[in-house]
Coordinates of N, CA and C in Angstrom, one line a residue:
M1 N 76.7 -5.7 110.3 CA 77.9 -6.2 109.6 C 77.6 -7.4 108.8
R2 N 76.7 -8.3 109.4 CA 76.4 -9.5 108.7 C 75.6 -9.2 107.5
N3 N 74.6 -8.2 107.6 CA 73.9 -7.8 106.4 C 74.7 -7.3 105.3
N4 N 75.8 -6.5 105.7 CA 76.8 -6.0 104.7 C 77.5 -7.2 104.0
K5 N 77.8 -8.2 104.8 CA 78.5 -9.4 104.2 C 77.6 -10.1 103.2
F6 N 76.4 -10.3 103.6 CA 75.4 -11.0 102.8 C 75.2 -10.2 101.5
S7 N 75.1 -8.9 101.6 CA 74.9 -8.1 100.4 C 76.1 -8.1 99.5
G8 N 77.3 -8.0 100.1 CA 78.5 -8.1 99.3 C 78.6 -9.4 98.5
I9 N 78.3 -10.5 99.1 CA 78.3 -11.8 98.4 C 77.3 -11.8 97.3
Y10 N 76.1 -11.4 97.6 CA 75.0 -11.4 96.6 C 75.4 -10.5 95.4
Y11 N 75.9 -9.3 95.6 CA 76.2 -8.5 94.5 C 77.4 -9.0 93.7
D12 N 78.4 -9.6 94.4 CA 79.5 -10.2 93.7 C 79.1 -11.3 92.8
L13 N 78.2 -12.2 93.3 CA 77.8 -13.3 92.5 C 76.9 -12.8 91.3
A14 N 76.0 -11.9 91.6 CA 75.1 -11.3 90.6 C 75.9 -10.7 89.5
T15 N 77.0 -9.9 89.9 CA 77.9 -9.3 88.9 C 78.5 -10.3 88.0
K16 N 79.0 -11.4 88.6 CA 79.7 -12.5 87.8 C 78.7 -13.1 86.8
I17 N 77.4 -13.3 87.2 CA 76.4 -13.8 86.3 C 76.1 -12.9 85.2
Q18 N 75.9 -11.6 85.6 CA 75.6 -10.6 84.6 C 76.7 -10.4 83.5
S19 N 78.0 -10.5 84.0 CA 79.1 -10.3 83.1 C 79.4 -11.6 82.2
G20 N 78.7 -12.7 82.5 CA 79.0 -13.9 81.8 C 80.1 -14.8 82.3
E21 N 80.8 -14.3 83.4 CA 81.8 -15.1 84.0 C 81.3 -16.4 84.5
M22 N 80.0 -16.3 85.1 CA 79.3 -17.6 85.4 C 78.2 -17.8 84.4
K23 N 78.4 -18.8 83.6 CA 77.5 -19.0 82.4 C 76.2 -19.6 82.8
S24 N 75.1 -19.3 81.9 CA 73.8 -19.8 82.2 C 73.9 -21.3 82.0
N25 N 73.1 -22.0 82.9 CA 73.0 -23.5 82.9 C 74.2 -24.1 83.6
S26 N 75.1 -23.3 84.1 CA 76.2 -23.9 84.9 C 75.8 -23.9 86.4
L27 N 76.6 -24.7 87.1 CA 76.3 -24.8 88.6 C 77.2 -23.9 89.4
L28 N 76.6 -23.2 90.3 CA 77.4 -22.5 91.3 C 78.2 -23.4 92.2
P29 N 79.3 -23.0 92.7 CA 80.0 -23.8 93.7 C 79.0 -24.1 94.9
S30 N 79.2 -25.2 95.6 CA 78.3 -25.6 96.7 C 78.4 -24.6 97.8
E31 N 77.4 -24.6 98.7 CA 77.4 -23.7 99.8 C 78.7 -23.8 100.7
H32 N 79.2 -25.0 100.8 CA 80.4 -25.2 101.6 C 81.6 -24.5 100.9
E33 N 81.6 -24.7 99.6 CA 82.7 -24.1 98.8 C 82.6 -22.5 98.8
L34 N 81.4 -22.0 98.7 CA 81.2 -20.6 98.7 C 81.5 -20.0 100.1
A35 N 81.2 -20.7 101.1 CA 81.5 -20.3 102.5 C 83.0 -20.1 102.7
K36 N 83.8 -21.0 102.1 CA 85.3 -20.9 102.1 C 85.8 -19.8 101.3
M37 N 85.2 -19.6 100.1 CA 85.6 -18.6 99.1 C 85.4 -17.2 99.7
Y38 N 84.3 -17.0 100.4 CA 83.9 -15.7 100.9 C 84.2 -15.5 102.4
D39 N 84.8 -16.6 103.0 CA 85.0 -16.5 104.5 C 83.8 -16.1 105.2
A40 N 82.7 -16.9 105.0 CA 81.4 -16.5 105.5 C 80.8 -17.8 106.1
S41 N 79.8 -17.6 106.9 CA 79.0 -18.7 107.4 C 78.1 -19.3 106.4
R42 N 77.7 -20.6 106.5 CA 76.7 -21.2 105.6 C 75.4 -20.4 105.6
E43 N 75.0 -19.9 106.8 CA 73.8 -19.2 106.9 C 73.8 -17.9 106.0
T44 N 75.0 -17.2 106.0 CA 75.1 -16.0 105.2 C 75.1 -16.3 103.7
I45 N 75.8 -17.4 103.4 CA 75.8 -17.9 102.0 C 74.4 -18.2 101.5
R46 N 73.6 -19.0 102.4 CA 72.3 -19.4 102.1 C 71.4 -18.2 101.8
K47 N 71.6 -17.1 102.6 CA 70.8 -15.9 102.5 C 71.1 -15.3 101.2
A48 N 72.3 -15.2 100.8 CA 72.7 -14.6 99.5 C 72.1 -15.4 98.3
L49 N 72.2 -16.7 98.4 CA 71.6 -17.6 97.4 C 70.1 -17.5 97.3
N50 N 69.5 -17.3 98.4 CA 68.0 -17.1 98.4 C 67.6 -15.8 97.7
Q51 N 68.5 -14.8 97.9 CA 68.2 -13.5 97.2 C 68.5 -13.6 95.7
L52 N 69.5 -14.4 95.3 CA 69.8 -14.6 93.9 C 68.6 -15.4 93.3
S53 N 68.1 -16.3 94.0 CA 67.0 -17.1 93.5 C 65.7 -16.3 93.3
Q54 N 65.5 -15.4 94.4 CA 64.3 -14.6 94.4 C 64.3 -13.6 93.2
N55 N 65.5 -13.1 92.8 CA 65.6 -12.1 91.8 C 65.9 -12.7 90.4
G56 N 65.8 -14.1 90.3 CA 65.8 -14.7 89.0 C 67.2 -15.0 88.4
Y57 N 68.2 -15.0 89.3 CA 69.6 -15.3 88.8 C 69.9 -16.8 88.8
I58 N 69.4 -17.5 89.8 CA 69.7 -18.9 89.9 C 68.4 -19.7 90.2
H59 N 68.4 -21.0 90.0 CA 67.3 -21.9 90.4 C 68.0 -23.0 91.2
K60 N 67.4 -23.2 92.4 CA 68.0 -24.2 93.3 C 67.3 -25.5 93.1
V61 N 68.1 -26.5 92.8 CA 67.6 -27.8 92.5 C 68.0 -28.8 93.6
R62 N 67.0 -29.4 94.2 CA 67.3 -30.3 95.3 C 68.3 -31.5 94.8
G63 N 69.3 -31.7 95.6 CA 70.3 -32.8 95.2 C 71.2 -32.5 94.1
K64 N 71.1 -31.3 93.5 CA 72.0 -30.9 92.5 C 72.8 -29.6 92.8
G65 N 72.1 -28.6 93.3 CA 72.8 -27.3 93.6 C 72.0 -26.2 93.0
S66 N 72.8 -25.1 92.8 CA 72.2 -23.8 92.2 C 72.6 -23.7 90.8
V67 N 71.6 -23.7 89.9 CA 71.8 -23.6 88.5 C 71.7 -22.1 88.0
V68 N 72.6 -21.6 87.3 CA 72.6 -20.2 86.8 C 71.6 -20.1 85.7
L69 N 70.7 -19.1 85.8 CA 69.6 -18.9 84.8 C 70.1 -18.0 83.7
D70 N 69.4 -18.1 82.6 CA 69.6 -17.2 81.4 C 69.1 -15.8 81.8
I71 N 70.0 -14.8 81.9 CA 69.5 -13.5 82.3 C 69.4 -12.6 81.1
E72 N 69.3 -13.1 79.9 CA 69.0 -12.3 78.7 C 67.5 -11.8 78.9
K73 N 66.7 -12.6 79.7 CA 65.4 -12.1 80.0 C 65.5 -11.2 81.2
F74 N 64.8 -10.1 81.2 CA 64.8 -9.2 82.4 C 63.9 -9.7 83.4
N75 N 64.4 -9.6 84.7 CA 63.6 -10.1 85.8 C 62.8 -9.1 86.5
F76 N 61.5 -9.3 86.5 CA 60.5 -8.4 87.2 C 60.0 -9.1 88.4
P77 N 60.4 -8.6 89.6 CA 59.8 -9.2 90.8 C 58.3 -9.0 90.9
I78 N 57.6 -10.1 91.2 CA 56.1 -9.9 91.3 C 55.7 -9.2 92.5
S79 N 56.4 -9.6 93.6 CA 55.9 -9.1 94.9 C 56.6 -7.7 95.3
G80 N 57.5 -7.2 94.5 CA 58.2 -6.0 94.8 C 57.7 -4.8 93.9
L81 N 58.0 -3.6 94.3 CA 57.7 -2.4 93.5 C 59.1 -1.9 93.0
V82 N 59.3 -2.1 91.7 CA 60.6 -1.8 91.1 C 60.3 -1.0 89.9
S83 N 61.0 0.2 89.7 CA 60.8 1.0 88.5 C 61.6 0.4 87.3
F84 N 61.1 0.8 86.1 CA 61.8 0.4 84.9 C 63.3 0.8 84.9
K85 N 63.5 2.0 85.4 CA 64.9 2.5 85.4 C 65.8 1.6 86.3
E86 N 65.3 1.1 87.4 CA 66.0 0.2 88.3 C 66.3 -1.1 87.6
I87 N 65.3 -1.7 86.9 CA 65.5 -2.9 86.1 C 66.5 -2.7 85.0
A88 N 66.4 -1.6 84.3 CA 67.3 -1.4 83.1 C 68.7 -1.1 83.6
N89 N 68.9 -0.4 84.7 CA 70.3 -0.2 85.2 C 70.9 -1.5 85.6
R90 N 70.1 -2.4 86.2 CA 70.6 -3.7 86.6 C 71.1 -4.5 85.4
S91 N 70.5 -4.3 84.3 CA 70.8 -5.1 83.1 C 72.1 -4.6 82.4
R92 N 72.6 -3.4 82.7 CA 73.8 -2.8 82.2 C 73.7 -2.7 80.7
K93 N 72.5 -2.6 80.1 CA 72.4 -2.3 78.7 C 71.8 -0.9 78.5
E94 N 72.1 -0.4 77.3 CA 71.6 0.9 77.0 C 70.1 0.9 76.9
W95 N 69.5 2.0 77.5 CA 68.0 2.0 77.5 C 67.6 3.5 77.4
R96 N 66.4 3.6 77.0 CA 65.7 5.0 76.9 C 64.2 4.8 77.0
T97 N 63.6 5.9 77.4 CA 62.1 6.0 77.4 C 61.7 7.0 76.4
I98 N 60.7 6.5 75.6 CA 60.1 7.4 74.5 C 58.7 7.8 74.9
V99 N 58.5 9.1 75.1 CA 57.2 9.6 75.5 C 56.3 9.9 74.3
H100 N 55.2 9.2 74.3 CA 54.2 9.4 73.2 C 53.1 10.4 73.6
E101 N 52.8 10.4 74.9 CA 51.7 11.3 75.4 C 51.9 11.6 76.8
L102 N 51.7 12.9 77.1 CA 51.7 13.4 78.5 C 50.7 14.5 78.5
V103 N 49.5 14.2 79.1 CA 48.4 15.2 79.1 C 47.7 15.1 80.5
L104 N 47.1 16.3 80.8 CA 46.2 16.4 82.0 C 44.8 16.2 81.5
A105 N 44.1 15.2 82.0 CA 42.8 14.9 81.4 C 41.7 14.6 82.5
K106 N 40.5 14.7 82.0 CA 39.4 14.3 82.9 C 39.3 12.7 82.8
P107 N 39.2 12.0 83.9 CA 39.1 10.6 83.8 C 37.8 10.1 83.2
D108 N 37.8 9.0 82.4 CA 36.6 8.4 82.0 C 36.1 7.5 83.1
S109 N 35.0 6.8 82.9 CA 34.4 6.0 84.0 C 35.3 4.9 84.4
F110 N 36.0 4.3 83.5 CA 36.9 3.2 83.9 C 38.0 3.7 84.8
I111 N 38.7 4.8 84.5 CA 39.8 5.3 85.3 C 39.2 5.8 86.6
Q112 N 38.0 6.4 86.6 CA 37.4 6.9 87.9 C 37.3 5.7 88.8
K113 N 36.9 4.5 88.3 CA 36.7 3.3 89.1 C 38.1 2.8 89.6
Q114 N 39.1 2.8 88.7 CA 40.4 2.3 89.1 C 41.1 3.2 90.2
L115 N 40.9 4.5 90.1 CA 41.6 5.4 91.1 C 40.6 5.8 92.2
K116 N 39.4 5.4 92.1 CA 38.4 5.7 93.1 C 38.2 7.3 93.3
I117 N 38.0 7.9 92.1 CA 37.8 9.3 92.0 C 36.5 9.6 91.3
N118 N 36.1 10.9 91.3 CA 34.9 11.3 90.6 C 35.2 12.0 89.3
N119 N 34.2 12.4 88.5 CA 34.4 13.0 87.2 C 34.9 14.4 87.3
K120 N 35.0 15.0 88.5 CA 35.6 16.3 88.7 C 37.1 16.3 88.9
A121 N 37.6 15.2 89.2 CA 39.1 15.0 89.4 C 39.8 15.1 88.1
E122 N 41.1 15.3 88.2 CA 42.0 15.3 87.0 C 43.1 14.3 87.2
V123 N 43.5 13.7 86.1 CA 44.6 12.8 86.1 C 45.6 13.1 85.0
W124 N 46.9 12.7 85.3 CA 47.9 12.7 84.3 C 47.9 11.4 83.5
K125 N 47.7 11.5 82.2 CA 47.8 10.3 81.4 C 49.2 10.3 80.7
I126 N 49.9 9.2 80.9 CA 51.3 9.1 80.4 C 51.4 7.8 79.6
V127 N 51.8 8.0 78.3 CA 52.0 6.8 77.5 C 53.5 6.8 77.0
R128 N 54.2 5.7 77.4 CA 55.6 5.6 77.1 C 56.0 4.2 76.6
S129 N 57.0 4.2 75.6 CA 57.6 3.0 75.2 C 58.9 2.9 75.9
R130 N 59.3 1.7 76.3 CA 60.6 1.4 77.0 C 61.5 0.6 76.1
E131 N 62.6 1.2 75.8 CA 63.6 0.6 74.9 C 64.8 0.1 75.6
I132 N 65.2 -1.1 75.4 CA 66.5 -1.6 75.9 C 67.2 -2.3 74.7
A133 N 68.5 -1.9 74.6 CA 69.4 -2.4 73.6 C 68.8 -2.2 72.2
G134 N 68.1 -1.1 72.0 CA 67.6 -0.8 70.7 C 66.3 -1.4 70.3
E135 N 65.6 -2.1 71.3 CA 64.3 -2.7 71.0 C 63.3 -2.1 72.0
R136 N 62.1 -1.7 71.4 CA 61.0 -1.2 72.3 C 60.2 -2.5 72.8
I137 N 60.4 -2.8 74.1 CA 59.9 -4.1 74.5 C 58.8 -3.9 75.6
I138 N 58.5 -2.7 76.1 CA 57.4 -2.4 77.0 C 56.7 -1.2 76.5
L139 N 55.3 -1.3 76.7 CA 54.5 -0.1 76.5 C 53.8 0.2 77.9
D140 N 54.1 1.3 78.5 CA 53.5 1.7 79.8 C 52.4 2.8 79.6
I141 N 51.3 2.5 80.1 CA 50.2 3.5 80.1 C 49.8 3.8 81.6
D142 N 50.1 5.0 82.0 CA 50.0 5.4 83.4 C 48.9 6.5 83.6
Y143 N 48.1 6.4 84.7 CA 47.2 7.4 85.1 C 47.5 7.8 86.5
V144 N 47.9 9.0 86.8 CA 48.3 9.5 88.1 C 47.4 10.6 88.6
N145 N 46.9 10.4 89.8 CA 46.0 11.3 90.4 C 46.7 12.7 90.7
K146 N 46.1 13.7 90.0 CA 46.7 15.1 90.1 C 46.7 15.6 91.5
E147 N 45.8 15.1 92.4 CA 45.7 15.6 93.7 C 47.0 15.5 94.5
F148 N 47.7 14.4 94.1 CA 49.0 14.2 94.8 C 50.2 14.7 94.0
V149 N 50.0 14.8 92.7 CA 51.1 15.2 91.8 C 50.7 16.4 91.0
P150 N 50.9 17.6 91.4 CA 50.4 18.8 90.7 C 51.0 19.0 89.4
T151 N 52.3 18.6 89.2 CA 53.1 18.9 88.0 C 53.9 17.7 87.6
I152 N 53.9 17.4 86.3 CA 54.8 16.4 85.7 C 55.3 17.0 84.4
T153 N 56.6 16.8 84.2 CA 57.2 17.3 82.9 C 57.7 16.1 82.1
K154 N 57.9 16.4 80.8 CA 58.4 15.3 79.9 C 59.8 14.8 80.4
D155 N 60.6 15.7 80.9 CA 61.9 15.2 81.4 C 61.7 14.2 82.6
I156 N 60.8 14.4 83.4 CA 60.5 13.5 84.6 C 60.1 12.2 84.0
V157 N 59.1 12.1 83.1 CA 58.6 10.8 82.7 C 59.6 10.1 81.7
E158 N 60.6 10.8 81.2 CA 61.7 10.2 80.4 C 62.6 9.5 81.4
H159 N 62.6 9.8 82.6 CA 63.6 9.2 83.6 C 62.9 8.3 84.5
S160 N 62.4 8.8 85.6 CA 61.8 7.9 86.6 C 60.7 8.6 87.4
L161 N 59.4 8.2 87.2 CA 58.3 8.7 88.0 C 58.5 8.5 89.5
Y162 N 58.9 7.2 89.8 CA 59.1 6.9 91.2 C 60.1 7.8 91.9
A163 N 61.2 8.0 91.2 CA 62.3 8.9 91.8 C 61.7 10.3 92.1
Y164 N 60.9 10.8 91.1 CA 60.2 12.1 91.3 C 59.2 12.1 92.4
F165 N 58.4 11.1 92.5 CA 57.4 11.0 93.5 C 58.0 11.0 94.9
E166 N 59.1 10.1 95.0 CA 59.7 9.9 96.4 C 60.7 11.0 96.8
S167 N 61.6 11.3 95.8 CA 62.7 12.3 96.2 C 62.3 13.7 96.1
Q168 N 61.4 14.1 95.1 CA 61.1 15.5 94.9 C 59.8 15.9 95.6
L169 N 58.8 15.0 95.6 CA 57.5 15.3 96.2 C 57.3 14.8 97.6
G170 N 58.2 13.9 98.0 CA 58.2 13.3 99.3 C 57.0 12.4 99.6
L171 N 56.5 11.8 98.5 CA 55.4 10.8 98.7 C 56.0 9.5 99.1
V172 N 55.3 8.8 100.0 CA 55.7 7.5 100.5 C 54.9 6.4 99.8
I173 N 55.5 5.7 98.9 CA 54.8 4.7 98.2 C 54.9 3.4 99.0
S174 N 53.7 2.8 99.3 CA 53.7 1.7 100.3 C 53.5 0.4 99.7
F175 N 52.5 0.2 98.8 CA 52.3 -1.1 98.2 C 51.5 -1.0 96.9
A176 N 51.4 -2.1 96.3 CA 50.6 -2.2 95.0 C 49.8 -3.5 94.9
K177 N 48.7 -3.4 94.3 CA 48.0 -4.6 93.9 C 48.2 -4.9 92.4
K178 N 48.6 -6.1 92.1 CA 49.0 -6.4 90.7 C 48.1 -7.5 90.2
E179 N 47.9 -7.4 88.9 CA 47.2 -8.4 88.1 C 48.0 -8.7 86.9
I180 N 48.3 -10.0 86.6 CA 49.1 -10.3 85.4 C 48.3 -11.2 84.5
T181 N 48.2 -10.8 83.2 CA 47.5 -11.6 82.3 C 48.3 -11.7 81.0
V182 N 47.9 -12.6 80.1 CA 48.5 -12.7 78.8 C 47.3 -12.4 77.8
E183 N 47.6 -11.4 76.9 CA 46.5 -10.9 76.1 C 47.0 -10.7 74.7
Q184 N 46.0 -10.7 73.7 CA 46.4 -10.5 72.3 C 46.9 -9.1 72.2
A185 N 47.9 -8.9 71.4 CA 48.5 -7.6 71.1 C 47.4 -6.7 70.4
T186 N 47.4 -5.4 70.9 CA 46.5 -4.4 70.3 C 47.2 -3.6 69.2
E187 N 46.5 -2.8 68.6 CA 47.0 -1.9 67.5 C 48.1 -1.0 68.1
A188 N 47.8 -0.5 69.3 CA 48.8 0.4 70.0 C 50.1 -0.4 70.4
D189 N 49.9 -1.7 70.8 CA 51.1 -2.5 71.1 C 52.0 -2.6 69.8
R190 N 51.3 -2.9 68.7 CA 52.1 -3.0 67.4 C 52.7 -1.7 67.0
E191 N 52.1 -0.6 67.3 CA 52.6 0.7 66.9 C 53.8 1.1 67.7
Y192 N 53.7 0.9 69.0 CA 54.7 1.4 70.0 C 55.7 0.4 70.5
M193 N 55.6 -0.8 70.1 CA 56.5 -1.9 70.5 C 57.1 -2.6 69.3
D194 N 58.3 -3.1 69.4 CA 58.9 -3.9 68.3 C 58.5 -5.4 68.6
L195 N 57.3 -5.8 68.2 CA 56.8 -7.1 68.5 C 57.3 -8.2 67.5
G196 N 57.7 -7.8 66.3 CA 58.1 -8.8 65.4 C 56.9 -9.8 65.1
E197 N 57.2 -11.1 65.3 CA 56.2 -12.1 65.1 C 55.3 -12.4 66.3
H198 N 55.5 -11.7 67.4 CA 54.7 -12.0 68.6 C 53.3 -11.4 68.4
T199 N 52.3 -12.2 68.8 CA 50.9 -11.7 68.7 C 50.3 -11.6 70.0
Y200 N 51.0 -11.9 71.1 CA 50.5 -11.8 72.5 C 51.5 -11.0 73.3
V201 N 51.0 -10.3 74.3 CA 51.8 -9.6 75.3 C 51.4 -9.9 76.7
V202 N 52.4 -9.8 77.6 CA 52.1 -10.0 79.0 C 51.7 -8.6 79.6
V203 N 50.6 -8.5 80.2 CA 50.1 -7.3 80.7 C 50.1 -7.3 82.3
V204 N 50.7 -6.3 82.9 CA 50.7 -6.2 84.3 C 50.0 -4.9 84.7
R205 N 48.9 -5.1 85.4 CA 48.1 -3.9 85.8 C 48.4 -3.7 87.3
N206 N 48.7 -2.4 87.6 CA 49.1 -2.1 89.0 C 48.2 -1.0 89.5
H207 N 47.8 -1.2 90.8 CA 47.1 -0.1 91.5 C 48.1 0.3 92.6
V208 N 48.7 1.5 92.6 CA 49.8 1.8 93.5 C 49.2 2.7 94.6
Y209 N 49.5 2.4 95.8 CA 49.0 3.1 97.0 C 50.1 3.8 97.8
L210 N 49.7 4.9 98.4 CA 50.6 5.6 99.3 C 50.5 5.0 100.7
N211 N 51.3 5.5 101.7 CA 51.3 4.8 103.0 C 50.0 5.0 103.8
D212 N 49.2 6.0 103.4 CA 47.9 6.1 104.0 C 46.8 5.4 103.3
A213 N 47.2 4.5 102.4 CA 46.3 3.7 101.6 C 45.5 4.5 100.5
A214 N 45.9 5.7 100.2 CA 45.3 6.5 99.1 C 45.9 6.0 97.8
L215 N 45.0 5.9 96.8 CA 45.4 5.5 95.5 C 46.1 6.6 94.7
L216 N 47.3 6.3 94.4 CA 48.1 7.3 93.6 C 48.1 7.1 92.1
Q217 N 48.1 5.9 91.7 CA 48.4 5.6 90.3 C 47.8 4.3 89.8
Y218 N 47.3 4.3 88.6 CA 46.9 3.0 87.9 C 47.8 2.9 86.7
T219 N 48.4 1.7 86.5 CA 49.3 1.5 85.4 C 49.0 0.2 84.7
E220 N 49.0 0.3 83.4 CA 48.9 -0.9 82.5 C 50.3 -1.0 81.8
S221 N 51.0 -2.0 82.1 CA 52.4 -2.2 81.6 C 52.4 -3.4 80.7
R222 N 52.7 -3.2 79.4 CA 52.5 -4.3 78.4 C 53.9 -4.7 77.9
H223 N 54.2 -6.0 78.1 CA 55.6 -6.5 77.9 C 55.7 -7.5 76.7
R224 N 56.7 -7.4 75.9 CA 57.0 -8.4 74.9 C 57.4 -9.7 75.6
P225 N 56.7 -10.8 75.3 CA 56.8 -12.0 76.2 C 58.1 -12.7 76.2
D226 N 59.0 -12.5 75.1 CA 60.2 -13.3 75.1 C 61.3 -12.6 75.9
K227 N 61.0 -11.4 76.4 CA 62.1 -10.6 77.0 C 62.0 -10.5 78.6
F228 N 61.0 -11.1 79.2 CA 60.8 -11.0 80.6 C 60.6 -12.3 81.3
R229 N 61.0 -12.3 82.5 CA 60.8 -13.4 83.5 C 60.2 -12.8 84.7
F230 N 59.0 -13.2 85.1 CA 58.4 -12.6 86.3 C 58.7 -13.6 87.5
V231 N 59.4 -13.0 88.5 CA 59.9 -13.9 89.6 C 59.3 -13.5 90.9
D232 N 59.3 -14.5 91.8 CA 58.8 -14.3 93.2 C 59.5 -15.3 94.0
F233 N 59.5 -15.0 95.3 CA 60.0 -16.0 96.3 C 58.8 -16.4 97.2
A234 N 58.4 -17.6 97.2 CA 57.3 -18.1 97.9 C 57.7 -19.1 99.0
R235 N 57.0 -18.9 100.1 CA 57.3 -19.8 101.3 C 56.0 -20.4 101.7
R236 N 55.9 -21.7 101.8 CA 54.7 -22.4 102.3 C 54.5 -22.2 103.8
E237 N 53.3 -21.8 104.1 CA 53.0 -21.6 105.5 C 52.0 -22.7 106.0
N238 N 52.3 -23.2 107.2 CA 51.4 -24.2 107.7 C 50.3 -23.5 108.5
I239 N 49.1 -23.5 108.0 CA 48.0 -22.8 108.6 C 47.1 -23.6 109.5
G240 N 47.6 -24.8 109.7 CA 46.9 -25.7 110.7 C 45.8 -26.5 110.2
L241 N 45.6 -26.5 108.9 CA 44.5 -27.3 108.4 C 44.9 -28.8 108.4
P242 N 43.9 -29.7 108.6 CA 44.2 -31.1 108.7 C 44.5 -31.6 107.2
F243 N 45.4 -32.6 107.1 CA 45.7 -33.2 105.8 C 44.7 -34.3 105.6
K244 N 44.3 -34.5 104.3 CA 43.4 -35.6 104.0 C 44.1 -36.5 103.1

């Protein structure tokens, strides 16, 4: 019941921020005031605020309170595995996926290394632009090991690969290793994204693993830099080292 209470508070506050009822750069009510408003404990309120902070809705400032962030930028959690469809639905803006390439191919030496496969294996290569509110702001290039995914259709890749993997194929996606860099835009970036004056993109490379640690997918996701905020929740751990 307590988890339901915390989730309800989180979603209510997130909805108010998304709708503009709570403006960016404004302060949320204090924990004490929120506890009264929602008839909840301070602990429950604190948990909801931590989740809002983790997902990029607010920034907690010591001695000041919780400041509402500008959510015109889409929040990508660094430590989580979230699909584009989930991010886009959260934004409540019109979105679509444009499929440029869907082929079954022999992997080159680079992809063999990324997926730990040999040259006899086959992979699905998928190239897609992601459009939100009429702007193409992500270019996704995916390589999926055919051993785990025998069939993929254009309709599937226009919607959600993860939904297909998990709901239709019964695959259990466990974790991913991520690398985030800022790189100069390529010719493909300029062709498949609406970059305008931007000459750099934020590149997220993912190695996605199943629950038995088998490599399912290698993805290169290229983002227009003005449209995204990469967020995480970090906690300092005392590992017992002496201070100097």
